[in-house]
Coordinates of C-alpha atoms and ligand atoms in Angstrom, one line a residue:
M383 CA 5.6 -4.2 16.9
S384 CA 4.1 -4.0 13.5
M385 CA 6.2 -6.7 11.8
D386 CA 6.3 -9.2 14.7
G387 CA 7.2 -12.7 13.4
R388 CA 6.8 -11.8 9.7
T389 CA 9.6 -13.2 7.6
C390 CA 11.1 -10.6 5.2
V391 CA 13.7 -11.3 2.5
I392 CA 15.5 -8.1 1.3
T393 CA 17.8 -8.5 -1.7
G394 CA 21.1 -6.5 -1.6
S395 CA 20.7 -5.7 2.1
A396 CA 24.2 -5.7 3.4
R397 CA 24.6 -2.0 2.7
G398 CA 22.8 1.1 1.4
I399 CA 19.0 1.3 1.1
G400 CA 18.6 -2.5 1.5
R401 CA 20.5 -2.4 4.8
G402 CA 18.4 0.5 6.0
I403 CA 15.2 -1.6 5.2
A404 CA 16.6 -4.7 6.9
E405 CA 17.5 -2.9 10.1
Y406 CA 14.2 -1.0 10.2
L407 CA 12.1 -4.2 9.7
G408 CA 14.3 -6.1 12.2
A409 CA 13.7 -3.4 14.8
E410 CA 9.9 -3.8 14.2
G411 CA 10.1 -7.5 15.0
A412 CA 10.5 -9.1 11.6
N413 CA 12.7 -12.2 10.9
V414 CA 15.1 -10.8 8.3
V415 CA 17.0 -12.6 5.5
V416 CA 19.9 -10.3 4.7
N417 CA 20.8 -11.2 1.1
Y418 CA 24.2 -10.2 -0.2
R419 CA 26.2 -10.9 -3.4
S420 CA 29.8 -9.8 -2.4
S421 CA 29.5 -7.8 0.8
E422 CA 29.8 -10.7 3.2
G423 CA 31.4 -8.8 6.1
D424 CA 28.7 -6.1 5.9
A425 CA 26.0 -8.7 5.7
Y426 CA 27.1 -10.4 9.0
D427 CA 27.5 -6.9 10.5
A428 CA 23.8 -6.2 9.6
V429 CA 22.8 -9.5 11.2
E430 CA 24.6 -8.5 14.4
T431 CA 23.0 -5.1 14.4
I432 CA 19.5 -6.6 14.0
E433 CA 20.2 -9.2 16.7
A434 CA 21.6 -6.6 19.1
A435 CA 18.3 -4.7 18.7
G436 CA 16.4 -7.8 19.7
G437 CA 15.5 -9.0 16.2
E438 CA 16.3 -12.2 14.3
A439 CA 18.3 -12.4 11.1
I440 CA 20.4 -14.6 8.9
A441 CA 22.9 -13.7 6.1
A442 CA 22.3 -15.4 2.8
Q443 CA 24.7 -15.2 -0.2
A444 CA 23.0 -15.2 -3.6
D445 CA 23.6 -13.3 -6.8
V446 CA 20.0 -12.4 -7.9
T447 CA 20.9 -13.1 -11.5
D448 CA 21.7 -16.7 -10.6
R449 CA 18.4 -18.7 -10.4
E450 CA 19.9 -21.6 -8.5
G451 CA 21.5 -19.3 -6.0
V452 CA 18.2 -17.6 -5.3
E453 CA 16.5 -21.0 -4.9
A454 CA 19.2 -22.0 -2.3
M455 CA 18.5 -18.7 -0.5
R456 CA 14.8 -19.6 -0.4
D457 CA 15.6 -23.0 1.1
H458 CA 17.9 -21.4 3.7
C459 CA 15.0 -19.1 4.6
H460 CA 12.5 -22.0 4.8
E461 CA 14.9 -24.0 7.1
T462 CA 15.4 -21.1 9.4
F463 CA 12.2 -19.1 9.5
G464 CA 9.8 -20.9 7.3
P465 CA 8.2 -19.3 4.1
A466 CA 8.6 -15.6 3.4
D467 CA 5.8 -13.2 4.0
V468 CA 7.5 -10.3 2.4
L469 CA 10.0 -10.0 -0.5
V470 CA 11.7 -6.7 -1.2
N471 CA 13.5 -6.6 -4.6
N472 CA 16.1 -4.0 -3.8
A473 CA 19.4 -5.2 -5.4
G474 CA 20.4 -2.9 -8.1
I475 CA 23.3 -1.5 -10.1
T476 CA 24.1 1.3 -12.5
A477 CA 26.5 1.5 -15.5
D478 CA 26.2 5.1 -16.6
T479 CA 27.2 6.5 -19.9
Q480 CA 25.7 8.7 -22.5
F481 CA 23.4 6.6 -24.8
T482 CA 25.6 7.0 -27.9
E483 CA 28.5 5.5 -26.0
M484 CA 26.5 2.8 -24.2
T485 CA 27.6 -0.8 -25.0
R486 CA 25.2 -3.6 -25.3
E487 CA 27.1 -5.3 -22.4
E488 CA 26.3 -2.2 -20.2
W489 CA 22.6 -2.4 -21.2
D490 CA 22.4 -6.1 -20.6
R491 CA 24.2 -6.0 -17.2
V492 CA 21.8 -3.4 -15.8
M493 CA 18.8 -5.2 -17.2
D494 CA 20.0 -8.5 -15.8
V495 CA 20.4 -7.3 -12.2
N496 CA 17.6 -4.8 -11.9
L497 CA 14.9 -6.5 -13.9
G498 CA 16.2 -10.1 -14.3
G499 CA 17.0 -10.3 -10.6
T500 CA 13.5 -9.1 -9.8
F501 CA 12.1 -11.7 -12.1
N502 CA 14.1 -14.5 -10.5
C503 CA 13.4 -13.6 -6.9
T504 CA 9.7 -12.9 -7.5
Q505 CA 9.2 -16.2 -9.2
V506 CA 11.2 -18.2 -6.6
F507 CA 9.3 -16.6 -3.7
Y508 CA 6.0 -16.3 -5.5
D509 CA 4.3 -19.3 -3.7
D510 CA 5.5 -18.0 -0.3
I511 CA 4.0 -14.6 -1.0
W512 CA 0.8 -16.1 -2.5
N513 CA 0.2 -18.4 0.5
A514 CA 1.2 -15.9 3.2
D515 CA -1.4 -14.2 5.3
E516 CA -1.1 -10.6 3.8
G517 CA 1.9 -11.5 1.6
R518 CA 3.8 -8.5 0.2
L519 CA 6.0 -7.9 -2.8
I520 CA 7.8 -4.6 -2.8
N521 CA 10.0 -3.5 -5.7
I522 CA 12.5 -0.7 -5.3
S523 CA 12.4 1.4 -8.5
S524 CA 13.7 5.0 -8.8
V525 CA 12.6 8.5 -9.6
V526 CA 14.8 7.9 -12.7
G527 CA 12.3 5.4 -13.9
K528 CA 9.7 8.2 -14.1
Q529 CA 11.8 11.2 -15.2
G530 CA 14.8 9.6 -17.0
N531 CA 18.3 10.9 -16.3
F532 CA 21.2 11.9 -18.5
G533 CA 23.5 9.0 -19.0
Q534 CA 21.2 6.4 -17.5
A535 CA 19.1 5.0 -20.5
N536 CA 19.7 1.5 -19.3
Y537 CA 18.9 2.1 -15.6
A538 CA 15.9 4.3 -16.4
A539 CA 14.5 1.6 -18.7
A540 CA 15.0 -1.1 -16.1
K541 CA 13.5 1.0 -13.3
S542 CA 10.4 2.0 -15.4
G543 CA 10.1 -1.7 -16.4
M544 CA 9.5 -2.4 -12.7
F545 CA 6.3 -0.3 -12.8
G546 CA 4.6 -2.4 -15.4
F547 CA 5.9 -5.6 -13.8
T548 CA 4.6 -4.6 -10.4
R549 CA 1.1 -3.6 -11.7
T550 CA 0.8 -7.0 -13.5
I551 CA 2.0 -9.0 -10.5
A552 CA -0.4 -7.0 -8.3
L553 CA -3.3 -8.1 -10.5
E554 CA -2.2 -11.8 -10.4
L555 CA -1.4 -11.8 -6.6
A556 CA -4.7 -10.1 -5.8
Q557 CA -6.6 -13.3 -6.4
G558 CA -4.7 -14.8 -3.4
G559 CA -5.1 -11.7 -1.2
S560 CA -1.5 -10.5 -1.4
T561 CA -0.2 -7.2 -2.7
A562 CA 2.6 -5.8 -4.9
N563 CA 3.8 -2.2 -4.8
C564 CA 6.8 -0.2 -6.0
V565 CA 8.8 2.4 -4.0
A566 CA 10.5 5.0 -6.2
P567 CA 13.2 6.7 -4.1
G568 CA 14.8 10.0 -5.1
F569 CA 18.5 10.5 -4.7
T570 CA 19.5 8.7 -1.5
R571 CA 22.7 9.0 0.5
T572 CA 24.4 5.6 -0.3
D573 CA 27.5 4.3 -2.1
M574 CA 25.5 4.5 -5.4
V575 CA 25.3 8.3 -5.0
E576 CA 28.8 8.6 -3.6
A577 CA 30.0 8.1 -7.2
V578 CA 28.2 11.3 -8.3
P579 CA 30.4 14.4 -8.3
D580 CA 29.6 17.0 -5.6
K581 CA 28.8 19.6 -8.3
V582 CA 26.2 17.4 -9.8
L583 CA 24.8 16.5 -6.3
D584 CA 24.4 20.2 -5.5
R585 CA 22.4 20.7 -8.7
I586 CA 20.2 17.7 -7.8
V587 CA 19.6 19.0 -4.3
A588 CA 18.7 22.4 -5.7
G589 CA 15.9 20.6 -7.6
V590 CA 14.5 19.0 -4.5
P591 CA 11.7 21.0 -2.8
L592 CA 12.7 19.5 0.6
A593 CA 16.3 20.6 -0.2
R594 CA 18.2 17.5 0.8
L595 CA 19.1 14.0 -0.3
A596 CA 17.0 11.1 1.2
E597 CA 18.5 9.1 4.0
V598 CA 18.0 5.3 3.9
E599 CA 15.5 5.6 6.8
D600 CA 13.2 7.8 4.7
I601 CA 12.9 4.9 2.2
A602 CA 12.8 2.2 4.9
A603 CA 9.8 3.8 6.7
V604 CA 7.7 3.7 3.6
V605 CA 8.7 0.1 2.9
R606 CA 7.8 -0.7 6.5
F607 CA 4.3 0.6 5.8
L608 CA 3.9 -1.4 2.6
A609 CA 5.3 -4.6 4.3
S610 CA 2.9 -4.4 7.3
E611 CA -0.8 -5.1 7.6
D612 CA -1.4 -1.4 7.6
S613 CA -1.3 -1.3 3.8
S614 CA -3.8 -4.2 3.2
Y615 CA -5.8 -2.2 0.6
V616 CA -2.9 -0.7 -1.3
T617 CA -1.7 -2.6 -4.4
G618 CA -0.2 -1.9 -7.8
E619 CA 1.0 1.5 -6.6
V620 CA 4.2 3.4 -7.1
I621 CA 5.0 5.4 -4.0
D622 CA 7.4 8.3 -4.6
V623 CA 9.8 9.1 -1.8
N624 CA 11.7 11.9 -3.4
G625 CA 11.3 15.1 -1.4
G626 CA 8.9 16.5 -4.0
M627 CA 11.2 16.2 -7.0
D628 CA 8.3 15.9 -9.5
L629 CA 6.2 18.8 -8.0
Ligands
NAP982 P1 24.2 0.5 -3.4 O1 24.6 1.2 -2.1 O2 25.1 0.5 -4.5 O3 24.0 -1.0 -3.0 C1 23.6 -2.0 -4.0 C2 23.2 -3.2 -3.3 O4 22.7 -4.1 -4.3 C3 24.3 -3.9 -2.6 O5 23.8 -4.4 -1.3 C4 24.7 -5.0 -3.5 O6 25.2 -6.2 -2.9 C5 23.4 -5.4 -4.1 N1 23.6 -6.0 -5.4 C6 24.0 -5.5 -6.6 N2 24.0 -6.5 -7.5 C7 23.6 -7.6 -6.9 C8 23.3 -8.9 -7.4 N3 23.6 -9.3 -8.7 N4 22.8 -9.8 -6.5 C9 22.5 -9.5 -5.2 N5 22.7 -8.2 -4.8 C10 23.3 -7.3 -5.6 O7 22.8 0.9 -3.9 P2 21.6 1.6 -3.1 O8 21.7 3.1 -3.3 O9 21.5 1.1 -1.7 O10 20.4 1.1 -4.0 C11 19.5 0.1 -3.6 C12 18.3 0.1 -4.6 O11 17.7 1.4 -4.6 C13 18.7 -0.1 -6.0 O12 17.8 -0.9 -6.7 C14 18.8 1.2 -6.6 O13 18.6 1.2 -8.0 C15 17.6 1.9 -5.9 N6 17.7 3.3 -5.8 C16 18.8 4.0 -5.3 C17 18.8 5.4 -5.2 C18 19.9 6.2 -4.7 O14 20.0 7.4 -4.9 N7 20.8 5.6 -3.9 C19 17.7 6.1 -5.8 C20 16.6 5.4 -6.3 C21 16.6 4.0 -6.3 P3 26.8 -6.5 -2.6 O15 27.4 -5.3 -2.0 O16 26.8 -7.7 -1.7 O17 27.4 -6.8 -4.0

């Protein structure tokens, strides 16, 4: 198995894309830290699913905007599995509204979780990733960070901010032999997209050459590649997983 014994921390992995990544990496032999903020039941359910498939996992509560909470999660990870080899910054939120109506609070909230959380987790796990044999940082951005999207000025800014962040950390981590990459999913079937009206979703799918939404497994398979030793010479990249949306 390609991830045998590698310890992977995935933020926001009780549900949605993070859950898909956690289960995929667990099935490949990784030790998985299932981070959650509020979805405790789903987090323990994810742990059970991973264990039932023969993997090892723990649930770790931490709000990624809370530095001390993230440090406690790192300590929990160290006590159970040792230092992390892979950090996936996946936790994210939206607060959509047309720019003229957007409040400063909606701007700050989206920045705090998507970018501030990425800052906190990357800094807290930095030494682990630096010292790991083939350490990996993987940031989950979005097609919206490249293309923009009506009503998502805050989210688009945060997600494109991840590109510059990733390229810079890739340069700094390279000196220690570890890598940093971004995955930019297209519209993926999760609770986040459930909130989008069917009429809008139909329009989105009409603009996808592969003519469907992504499933969480489509994203997880690419994360698995980036997390494994197969991607040793890939760093500072943004990998689009969007069914050809920008063709
Ligand atoms: P989702 O179904 O809404 O799930 C969001 C996840 O983020 C939940 O597990 C949630 O944890 C966690 N989270 C939110 N705020 C957090 C915080 N402060 N601390 C810790 N965890 C927090 O979203 P998703 O669709 O799976 O999206 C996952 C990532 O992919 C996000 O970064 C999103 O921007 C990105 N993405 C999604 C799509 C899409 O179409 N779905 C497309 C491109 C990119 P709790 O439930 O425990 O609160």
